[in-house]
Tab-separated table of C-alpha atoms and ligand atoms in Angstrom:
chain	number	residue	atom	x	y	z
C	32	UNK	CA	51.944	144.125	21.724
C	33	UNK	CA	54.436	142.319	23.893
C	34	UNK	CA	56.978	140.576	22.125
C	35	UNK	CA	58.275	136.972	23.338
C	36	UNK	CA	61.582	135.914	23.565
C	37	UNK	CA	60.224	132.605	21.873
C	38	UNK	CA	56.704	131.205	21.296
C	39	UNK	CA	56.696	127.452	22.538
C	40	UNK	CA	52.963	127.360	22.449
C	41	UNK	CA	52.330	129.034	19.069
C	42	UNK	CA	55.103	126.398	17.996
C	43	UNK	CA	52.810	123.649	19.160
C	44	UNK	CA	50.018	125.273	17.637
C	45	UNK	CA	51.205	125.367	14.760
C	46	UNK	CA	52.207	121.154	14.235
C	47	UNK	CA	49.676	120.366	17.367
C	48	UNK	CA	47.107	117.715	15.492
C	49	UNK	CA	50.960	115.216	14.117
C	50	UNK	CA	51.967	115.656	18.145
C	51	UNK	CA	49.053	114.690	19.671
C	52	UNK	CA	48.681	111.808	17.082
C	53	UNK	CA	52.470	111.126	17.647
C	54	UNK	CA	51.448	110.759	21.456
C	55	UNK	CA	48.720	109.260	21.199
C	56	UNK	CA	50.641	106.285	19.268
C	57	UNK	CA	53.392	105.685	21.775
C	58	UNK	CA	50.798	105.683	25.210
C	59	UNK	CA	48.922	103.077	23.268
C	60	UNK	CA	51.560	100.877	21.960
C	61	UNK	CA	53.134	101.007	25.900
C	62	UNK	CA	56.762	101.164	24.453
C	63	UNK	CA	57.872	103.927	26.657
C	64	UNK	CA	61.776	102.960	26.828
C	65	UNK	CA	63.528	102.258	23.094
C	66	UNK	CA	61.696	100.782	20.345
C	67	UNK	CA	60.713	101.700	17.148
C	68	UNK	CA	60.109	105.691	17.285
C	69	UNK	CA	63.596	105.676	19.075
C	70	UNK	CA	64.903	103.875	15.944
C	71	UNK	CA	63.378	105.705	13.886
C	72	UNK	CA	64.200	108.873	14.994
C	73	UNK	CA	67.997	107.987	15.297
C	74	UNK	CA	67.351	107.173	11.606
C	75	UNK	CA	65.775	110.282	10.480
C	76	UNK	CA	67.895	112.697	12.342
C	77	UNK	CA	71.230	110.537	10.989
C	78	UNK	CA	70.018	111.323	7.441
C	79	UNK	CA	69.109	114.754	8.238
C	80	UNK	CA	72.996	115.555	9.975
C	81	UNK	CA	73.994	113.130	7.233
C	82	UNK	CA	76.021	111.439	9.165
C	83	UNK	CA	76.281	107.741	9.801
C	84	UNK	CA	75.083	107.230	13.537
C	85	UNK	CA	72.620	109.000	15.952
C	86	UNK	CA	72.500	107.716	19.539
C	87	UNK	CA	69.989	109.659	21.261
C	88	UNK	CA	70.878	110.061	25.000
C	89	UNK	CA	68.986	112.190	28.265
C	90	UNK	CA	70.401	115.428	27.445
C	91	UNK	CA	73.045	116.827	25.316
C	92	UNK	CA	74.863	117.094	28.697
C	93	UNK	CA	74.954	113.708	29.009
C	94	UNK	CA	75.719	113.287	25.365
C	95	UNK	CA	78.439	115.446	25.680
C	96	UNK	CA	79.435	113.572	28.990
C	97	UNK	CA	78.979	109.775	27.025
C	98	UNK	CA	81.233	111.436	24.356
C	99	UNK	CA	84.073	112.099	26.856
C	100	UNK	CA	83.961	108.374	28.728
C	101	UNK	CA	83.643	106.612	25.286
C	102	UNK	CA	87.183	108.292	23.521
C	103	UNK	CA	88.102	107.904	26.562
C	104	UNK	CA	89.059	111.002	28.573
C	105	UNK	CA	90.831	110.049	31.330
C	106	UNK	CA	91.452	112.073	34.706
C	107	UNK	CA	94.236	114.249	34.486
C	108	UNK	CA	94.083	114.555	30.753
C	109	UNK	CA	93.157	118.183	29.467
C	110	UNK	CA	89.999	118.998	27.325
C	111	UNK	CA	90.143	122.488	25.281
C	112	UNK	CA	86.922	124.982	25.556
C	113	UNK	CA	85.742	128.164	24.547
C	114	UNK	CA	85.686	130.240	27.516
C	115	UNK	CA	82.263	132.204	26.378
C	116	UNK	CA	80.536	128.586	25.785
C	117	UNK	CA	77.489	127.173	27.392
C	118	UNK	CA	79.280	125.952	30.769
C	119	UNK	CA	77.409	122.462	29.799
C	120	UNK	CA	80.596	121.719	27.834
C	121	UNK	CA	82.940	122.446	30.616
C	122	UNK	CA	80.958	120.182	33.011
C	123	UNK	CA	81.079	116.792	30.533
C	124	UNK	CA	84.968	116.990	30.512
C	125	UNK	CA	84.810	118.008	34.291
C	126	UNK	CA	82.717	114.960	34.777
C	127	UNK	CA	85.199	112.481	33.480
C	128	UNK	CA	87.835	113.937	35.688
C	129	UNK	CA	89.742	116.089	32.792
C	130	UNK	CA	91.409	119.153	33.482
C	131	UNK	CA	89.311	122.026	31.458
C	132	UNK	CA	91.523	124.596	29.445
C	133	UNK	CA	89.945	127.598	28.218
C	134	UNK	CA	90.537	129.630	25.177
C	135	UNK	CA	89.187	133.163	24.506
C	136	UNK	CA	86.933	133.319	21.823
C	137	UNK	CA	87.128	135.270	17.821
C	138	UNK	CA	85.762	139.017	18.371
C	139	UNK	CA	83.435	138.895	15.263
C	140	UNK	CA	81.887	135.296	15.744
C	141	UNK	CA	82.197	134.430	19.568
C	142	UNK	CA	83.456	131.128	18.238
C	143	UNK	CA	86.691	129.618	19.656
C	144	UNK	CA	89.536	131.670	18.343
C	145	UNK	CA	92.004	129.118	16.305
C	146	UNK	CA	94.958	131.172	16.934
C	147	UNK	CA	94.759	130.813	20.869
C	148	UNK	CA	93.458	126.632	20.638
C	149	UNK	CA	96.934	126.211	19.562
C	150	UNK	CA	98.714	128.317	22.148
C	151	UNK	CA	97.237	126.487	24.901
C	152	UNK	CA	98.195	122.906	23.651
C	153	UNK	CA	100.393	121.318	25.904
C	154	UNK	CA	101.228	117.621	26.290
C	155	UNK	CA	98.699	116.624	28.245
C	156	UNK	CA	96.371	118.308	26.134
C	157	UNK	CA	93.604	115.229	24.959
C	158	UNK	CA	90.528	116.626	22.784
C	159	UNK	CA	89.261	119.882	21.775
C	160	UNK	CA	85.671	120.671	22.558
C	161	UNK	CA	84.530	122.989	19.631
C	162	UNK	CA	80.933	124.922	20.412
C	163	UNK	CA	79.102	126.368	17.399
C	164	UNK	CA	77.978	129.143	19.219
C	165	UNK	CA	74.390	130.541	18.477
C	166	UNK	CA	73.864	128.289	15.616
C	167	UNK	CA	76.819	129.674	13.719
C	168	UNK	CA	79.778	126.566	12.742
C	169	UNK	CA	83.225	127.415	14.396
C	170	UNK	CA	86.522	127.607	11.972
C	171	UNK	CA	86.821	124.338	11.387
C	172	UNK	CA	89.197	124.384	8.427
C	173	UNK	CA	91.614	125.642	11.223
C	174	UNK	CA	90.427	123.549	13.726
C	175	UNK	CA	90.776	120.342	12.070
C	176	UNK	CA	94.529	121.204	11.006
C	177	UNK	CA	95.156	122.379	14.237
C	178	UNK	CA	93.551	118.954	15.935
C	179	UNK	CA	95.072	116.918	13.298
C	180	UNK	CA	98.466	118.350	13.203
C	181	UNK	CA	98.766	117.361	17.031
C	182	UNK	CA	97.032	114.238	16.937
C	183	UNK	CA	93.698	115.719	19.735
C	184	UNK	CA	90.407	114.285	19.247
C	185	UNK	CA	88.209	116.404	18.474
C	186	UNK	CA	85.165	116.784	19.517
C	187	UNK	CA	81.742	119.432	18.142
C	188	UNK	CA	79.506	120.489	20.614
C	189	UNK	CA	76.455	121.238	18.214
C	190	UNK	CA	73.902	121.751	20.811
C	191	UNK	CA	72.970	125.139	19.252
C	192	UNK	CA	73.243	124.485	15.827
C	193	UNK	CA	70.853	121.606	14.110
C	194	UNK	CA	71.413	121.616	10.595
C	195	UNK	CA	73.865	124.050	10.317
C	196	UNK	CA	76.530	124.060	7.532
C	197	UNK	CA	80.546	124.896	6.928
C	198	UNK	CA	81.886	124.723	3.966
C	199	UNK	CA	78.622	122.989	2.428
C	200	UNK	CA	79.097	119.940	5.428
C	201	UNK	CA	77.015	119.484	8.145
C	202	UNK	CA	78.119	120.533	11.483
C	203	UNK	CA	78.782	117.083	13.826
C	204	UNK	CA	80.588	115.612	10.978
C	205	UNK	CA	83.962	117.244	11.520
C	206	UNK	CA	85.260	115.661	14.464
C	207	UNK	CA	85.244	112.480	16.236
C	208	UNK	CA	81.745	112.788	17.972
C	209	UNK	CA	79.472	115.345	18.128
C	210	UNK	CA	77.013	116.433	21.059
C	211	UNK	CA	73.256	117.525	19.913
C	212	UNK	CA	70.559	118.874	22.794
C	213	UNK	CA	66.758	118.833	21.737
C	214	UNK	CA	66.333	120.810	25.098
C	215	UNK	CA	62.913	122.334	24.469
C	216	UNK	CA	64.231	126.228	23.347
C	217	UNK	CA	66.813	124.714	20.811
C	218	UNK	CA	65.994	124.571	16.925
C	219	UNK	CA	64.735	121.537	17.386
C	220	UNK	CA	63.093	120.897	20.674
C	221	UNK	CA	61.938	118.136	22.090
C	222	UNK	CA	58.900	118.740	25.156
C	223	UNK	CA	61.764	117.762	28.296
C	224	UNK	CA	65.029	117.173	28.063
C	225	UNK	CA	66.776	114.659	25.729
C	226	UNK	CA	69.800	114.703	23.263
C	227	UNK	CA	72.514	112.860	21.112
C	228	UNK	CA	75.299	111.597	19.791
C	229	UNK	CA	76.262	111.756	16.065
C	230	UNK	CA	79.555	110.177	14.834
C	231	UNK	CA	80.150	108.417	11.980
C	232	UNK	CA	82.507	106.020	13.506
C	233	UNK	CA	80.880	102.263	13.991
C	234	UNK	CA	83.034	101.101	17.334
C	235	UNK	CA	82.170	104.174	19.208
C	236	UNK	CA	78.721	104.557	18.368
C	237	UNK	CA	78.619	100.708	19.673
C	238	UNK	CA	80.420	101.489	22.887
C	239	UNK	CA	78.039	104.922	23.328
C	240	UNK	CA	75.186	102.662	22.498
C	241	UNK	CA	76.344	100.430	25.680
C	242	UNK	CA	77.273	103.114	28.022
C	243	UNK	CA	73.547	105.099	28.254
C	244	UNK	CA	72.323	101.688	28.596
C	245	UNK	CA	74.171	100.425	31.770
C	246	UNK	CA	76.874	98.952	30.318
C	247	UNK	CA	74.950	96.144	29.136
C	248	UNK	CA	75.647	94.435	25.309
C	249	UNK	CA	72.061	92.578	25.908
C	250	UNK	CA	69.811	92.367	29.099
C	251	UNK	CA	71.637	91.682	32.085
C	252	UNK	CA	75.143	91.484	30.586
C	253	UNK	CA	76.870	94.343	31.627
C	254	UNK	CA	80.626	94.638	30.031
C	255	UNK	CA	80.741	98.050	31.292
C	256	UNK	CA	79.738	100.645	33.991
C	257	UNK	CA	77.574	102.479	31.889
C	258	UNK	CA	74.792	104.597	33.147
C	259	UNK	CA	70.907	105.069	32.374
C	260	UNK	CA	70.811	107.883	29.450
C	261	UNK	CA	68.570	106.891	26.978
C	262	UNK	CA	66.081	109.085	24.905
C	263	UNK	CA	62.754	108.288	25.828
C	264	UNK	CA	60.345	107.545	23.514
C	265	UNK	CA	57.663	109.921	23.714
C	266	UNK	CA	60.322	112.647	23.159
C	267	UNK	CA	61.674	110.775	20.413
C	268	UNK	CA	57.931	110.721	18.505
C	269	UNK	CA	57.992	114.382	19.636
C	270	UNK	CA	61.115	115.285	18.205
C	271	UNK	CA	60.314	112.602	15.197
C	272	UNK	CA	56.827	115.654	13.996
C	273	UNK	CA	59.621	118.398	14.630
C	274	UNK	CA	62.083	117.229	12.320
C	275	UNK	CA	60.076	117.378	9.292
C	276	UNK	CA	59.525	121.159	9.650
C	277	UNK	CA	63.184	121.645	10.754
C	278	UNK	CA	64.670	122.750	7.412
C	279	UNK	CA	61.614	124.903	7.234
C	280	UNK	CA	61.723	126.536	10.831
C	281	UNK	CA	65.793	126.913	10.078
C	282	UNK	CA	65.300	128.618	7.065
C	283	UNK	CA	62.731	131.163	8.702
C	284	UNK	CA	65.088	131.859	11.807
C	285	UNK	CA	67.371	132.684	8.953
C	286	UNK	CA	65.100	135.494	7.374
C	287	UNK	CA	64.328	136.598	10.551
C	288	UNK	CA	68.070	137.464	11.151
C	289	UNK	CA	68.285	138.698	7.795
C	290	UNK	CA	65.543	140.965	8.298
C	291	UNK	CA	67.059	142.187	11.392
C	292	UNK	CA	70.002	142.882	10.590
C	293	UNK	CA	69.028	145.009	7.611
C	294	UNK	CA	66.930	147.470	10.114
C	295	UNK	CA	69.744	147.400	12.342
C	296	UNK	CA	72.345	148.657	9.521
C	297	UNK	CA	70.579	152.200	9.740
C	298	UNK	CA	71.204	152.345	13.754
C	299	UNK	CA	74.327	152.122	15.871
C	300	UNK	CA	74.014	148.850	16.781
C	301	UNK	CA	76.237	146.528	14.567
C	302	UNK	CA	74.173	143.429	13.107
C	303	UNK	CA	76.158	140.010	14.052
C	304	UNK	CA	79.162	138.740	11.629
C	305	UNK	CA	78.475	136.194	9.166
C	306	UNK	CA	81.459	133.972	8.187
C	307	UNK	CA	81.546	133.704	4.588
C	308	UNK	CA	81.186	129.818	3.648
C	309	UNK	CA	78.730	129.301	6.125
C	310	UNK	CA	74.938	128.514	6.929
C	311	UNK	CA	74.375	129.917	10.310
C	312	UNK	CA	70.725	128.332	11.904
C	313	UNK	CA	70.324	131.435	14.246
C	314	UNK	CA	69.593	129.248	17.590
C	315	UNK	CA	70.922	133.107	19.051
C	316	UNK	CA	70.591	136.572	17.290
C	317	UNK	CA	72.858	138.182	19.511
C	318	UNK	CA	73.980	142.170	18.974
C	319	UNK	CA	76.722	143.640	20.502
C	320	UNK	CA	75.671	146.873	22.765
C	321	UNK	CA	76.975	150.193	24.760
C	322	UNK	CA	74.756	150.356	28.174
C	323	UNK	CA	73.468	146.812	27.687
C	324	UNK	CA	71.571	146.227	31.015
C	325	UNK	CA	69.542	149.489	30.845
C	326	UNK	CA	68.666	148.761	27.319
C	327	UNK	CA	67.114	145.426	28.749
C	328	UNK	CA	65.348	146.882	30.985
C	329	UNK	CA	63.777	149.466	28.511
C	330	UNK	CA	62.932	146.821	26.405
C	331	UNK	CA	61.054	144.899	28.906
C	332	UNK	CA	59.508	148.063	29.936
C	333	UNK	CA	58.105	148.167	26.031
C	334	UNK	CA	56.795	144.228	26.622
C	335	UNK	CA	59.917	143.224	24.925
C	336	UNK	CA	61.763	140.004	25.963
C	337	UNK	CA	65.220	139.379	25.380
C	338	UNK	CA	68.113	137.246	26.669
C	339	UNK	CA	71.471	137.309	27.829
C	340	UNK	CA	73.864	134.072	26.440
C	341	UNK	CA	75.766	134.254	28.641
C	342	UNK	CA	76.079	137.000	31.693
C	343	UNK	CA	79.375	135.618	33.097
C	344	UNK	CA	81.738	133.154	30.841
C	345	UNK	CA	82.632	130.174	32.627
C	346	UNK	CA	86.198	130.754	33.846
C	347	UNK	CA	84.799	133.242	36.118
C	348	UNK	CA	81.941	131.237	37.072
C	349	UNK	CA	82.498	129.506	41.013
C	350	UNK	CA	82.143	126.309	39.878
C	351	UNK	CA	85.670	126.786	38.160
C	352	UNK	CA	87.284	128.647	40.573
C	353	UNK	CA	90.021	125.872	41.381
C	354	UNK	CA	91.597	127.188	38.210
C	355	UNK	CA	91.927	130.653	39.909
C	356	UNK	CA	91.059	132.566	36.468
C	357	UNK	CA	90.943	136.075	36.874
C	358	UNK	CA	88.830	139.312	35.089
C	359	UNK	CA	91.345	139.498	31.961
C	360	UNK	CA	92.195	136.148	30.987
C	361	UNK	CA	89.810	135.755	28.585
C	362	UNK	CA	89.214	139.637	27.770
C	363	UNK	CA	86.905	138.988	24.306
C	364	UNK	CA	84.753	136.606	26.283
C	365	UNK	CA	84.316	138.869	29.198
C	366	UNK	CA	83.748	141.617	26.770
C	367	UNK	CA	81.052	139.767	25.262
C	368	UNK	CA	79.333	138.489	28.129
C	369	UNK	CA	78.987	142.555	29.303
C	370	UNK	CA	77.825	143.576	25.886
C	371	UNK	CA	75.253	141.217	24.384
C	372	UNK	CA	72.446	141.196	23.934
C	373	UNK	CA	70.078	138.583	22.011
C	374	UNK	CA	66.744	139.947	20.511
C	375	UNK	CA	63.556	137.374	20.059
C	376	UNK	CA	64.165	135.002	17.545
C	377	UNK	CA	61.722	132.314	16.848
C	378	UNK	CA	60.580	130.534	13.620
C	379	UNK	CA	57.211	132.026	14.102
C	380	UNK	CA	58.446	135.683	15.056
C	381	UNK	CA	56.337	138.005	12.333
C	382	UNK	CA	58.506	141.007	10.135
C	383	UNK	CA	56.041	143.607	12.214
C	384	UNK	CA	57.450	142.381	15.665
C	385	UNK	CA	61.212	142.387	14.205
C	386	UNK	CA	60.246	146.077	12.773
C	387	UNK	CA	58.916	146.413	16.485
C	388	UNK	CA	62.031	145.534	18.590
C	389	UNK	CA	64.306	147.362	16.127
C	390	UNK	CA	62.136	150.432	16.708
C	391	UNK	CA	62.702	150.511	20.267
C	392	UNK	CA	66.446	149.983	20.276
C	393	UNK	CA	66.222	152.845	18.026
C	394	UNK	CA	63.864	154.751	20.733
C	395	UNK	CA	66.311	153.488	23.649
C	396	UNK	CA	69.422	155.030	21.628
C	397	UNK	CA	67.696	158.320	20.614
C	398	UNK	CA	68.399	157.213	16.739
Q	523	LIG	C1	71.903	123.478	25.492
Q	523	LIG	C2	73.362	123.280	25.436
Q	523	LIG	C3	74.005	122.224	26.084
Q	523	LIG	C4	73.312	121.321	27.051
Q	523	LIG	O1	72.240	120.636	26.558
Q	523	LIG	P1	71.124	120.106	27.592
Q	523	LIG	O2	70.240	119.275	26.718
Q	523	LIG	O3	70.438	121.269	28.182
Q	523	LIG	O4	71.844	119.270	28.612
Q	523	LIG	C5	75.359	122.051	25.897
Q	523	LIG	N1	76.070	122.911	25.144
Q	523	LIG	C6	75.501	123.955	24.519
Q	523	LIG	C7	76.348	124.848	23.691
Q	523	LIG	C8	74.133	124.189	24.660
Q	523	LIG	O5	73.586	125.254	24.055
């Protein structure tokens, strides 16, 4: 049996008559750019976050990226990150010309550590960029004081976390915008690449509204210069069939993990940390592991897929190598880029595979 890291086709299987309908219904009705399943879907996913606006964009890069040029971030000023994110939020501040700080992230949740957002404030500091890593919500009780308290925007980068909760509150809701992707792997997927906004502010969902749209306020009237970032409509009727089974397809990714991490408790690999007052979405079931590369490789060996989020955190990545970071700035994120490991996680993943994969990392550590 070879194990996945996900199943994209026995996802489509599984919903495939509602997307080919859903398809179907936008070729024939020609509406390829905006229109009603664009509307819609803004609509439906707005409840769903429950949250006031949805502006669905290209990618959650560019959502991200909208987010910074609508507060605005200006050149110069300095945008807060998790050094251990996806480098996707580094690049939107980057793109708008800000100066990206990182922080090292909490040892038990890989989210960004409270205590060192505030030691890297400094006057020029602008927004914080908060990732819920692997579908689990960041500290935001702390962050929000901490954002608050010196008057940063602040904004959620919930690209990996789709109906997650803190504190009983959906994440997105915290800050001043938040970033969604429905790249294709996420919890909910679109078939490409498209993404969006959520904020429950009315002025700058208008001005994101005009910026993936060229700038323009109506056809040919451009107040603005915007860009083209829109979500296309067959992705939004896509992503319109997904939603409905999102709750559902959240709540198995959640027994999944639970199920894992009850085999694991009986090995000597540590299941991942929960915060308490949380509902993590498991986007990522990622372990922490001694002699992490060989154990991939044994895995694979034994048909079993599994991925690495991420191999090098993005302070030591080139692309930010103007900021001359070196091995031991960030020592938690490093840490955690050499030792984790994330196991197959999809909604459809069975209990015998999860039995399966937690057998061999028992066979690979001679338990
Ligand atoms: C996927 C992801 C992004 C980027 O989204 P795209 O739709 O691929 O552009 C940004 N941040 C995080 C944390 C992500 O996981």
């Amino acid at each position: 049996m070879t194990i996945p890291f996900v199943d994209l086709r026995e996802h489509y299987a599984a919903i495939a008559p509602s997307i080919d309908e859903a398809l179907k219904r936008v070729i024939e009705s020609a509406i390829f750019i905006g229109g009603p399943e664009v509307e819609k879907f803004e609509r439906e996913f707005a409840d769903f976050c429950e949250i006031e606006h949805i502006i669905g964009t290209g990618s959650g890069t560019a959502a991200l990226e909208l987010i910074f040029r609508a507060l605005p971030i200006k050149p110069g000023d300095e945008v807060i990150v998790a050094a251990n994110s996806y480098i996707a939020t580094a690049l939107a501040a980057s793109a708008v010309g800000a100066k990206v700080v990182f922080v090292d992230c909490d040892p038990r949740t890989y989210n960004m550590n409270p205590d060192k957002l505030e030691t890297a404030i400094t006057s020029r500091t602008k927004a914080v960029a908060v990732t819920h890593l692997y579908g689990q919500p960041a500290d935001m009780d702390r962050i929000v004081t901490i954002t608050r308290a010196h008057g940063l925007l602040l904004v959620e980068d919930a690209c990996q976390s789709h109906g997650a909760r803190y504190g009983g509150k959906r994440v997105g809701t915290f800050g001043d915008a938040a970033a969604f992707s429905f790249y294709p792997g996420k919890n909910l997927g679109a078939y490409g690449d498209a993404g969006a906004i959520a904020t429950n502010d009315n002025a700058f969902a208008e001005k994101c509204e005009i910026l993936r749209e060229y700038g323009q306020t109506e056809k040919y009237v451009h107040v603005t210069k915007g860009t083209n970032s829109r979500l296309d409509a067959l992705q939004a009727a896509i992503l319109r069939v997904q939603l409905k089974h999102l709750s559902d397809w959240n709540g198995s990714r959640r027994r999944a993990a639970t199920m894992y991490s009850e085999l694991l408790s009986d090995t000597p690999v540590s299941p991942p940390y929960i915060q308490p007052n949380t509902e993590h979405v498991f986007h990522v079931y990622a372990v922490e592991v001694e002699n992490r590369d060989q154990l991939r490789d044994y895995m694979h060996s034994r048909g079993i897929s599994t991925n690495i989020h991420y191999p090098i955190p993005i302070h030591l990545q080139q692309a930010y190598s103007e900021l001359e970071h070196t091995r031991g700035d960030f020592p938690v994120a490093e840490a955690a880029a050499d030792r984790l490991i994330s196991l197959p996680l999809y909604p459809e993943l069975k209990h015998d595979q999860i039995e399966e994969v937690v057998t061999a990392l028992k066979g690979f550590y001679r338990w």
